[in-house]
Amino acid sequence: MSSFAEKLIKQGEERGEIRGTIKGKQDLLIKLLRRKFGLSSSNEKIIRSVTDEVKLDAAAEAILDAKSKDEVLKLLGQ
């Protein structure tokens, strides 16, 4: 296989891994918020729109001490 093709394959794999990681963090955040506060479909869409891993991590950690889901969603920039 040519090095150009290998680079394209590697880029595709890396993008897939990143997307998978982000989806996993979104899934976890949705599960935790749903369990603690309940979650509307519009809130779920907000979470799905966030692709910044740092924001998703911060929001997931904040759930432990949050008094409302709005506190958590605010960390996502929403």
CSV table of C-alpha atoms in Angstrom, one decimal, residues 5-7 48-50 52 54-55 58-59 65 73 75 77:
chain,number,residue,atom,x,y,z
A,5,ALA,CA,-3.1,5.6,1.2
A,6,GLU,CA,-1.7,4.6,4.6
A,7,LYS,CA,-1.8,8.2,5.8
A,48,ARG,CA,-24.9,15.8,21.7
A,49,SER,CA,-23.9,19.1,20.1
A,50,VAL,CA,-20.9,19.5,22.4
A,52,ASP,CA,-15.2,19.6,23.4
A,54,VAL,CA,-12.7,19.2,28.3
A,55,LYS,CA,-16.2,20.6,28.6
A,58,ALA,CA,-15.9,19.1,33.5
A,59,ALA,CA,-19.6,18.6,33.2
A,65,ASP,CA,-21.9,18.3,43.5
A,73,LEU,CA,-25.4,22.4,31.3
A,75,LEU,CA,-20.4,24.2,31.9
A,77,GLY,CA,-21.6,26.7,27.2
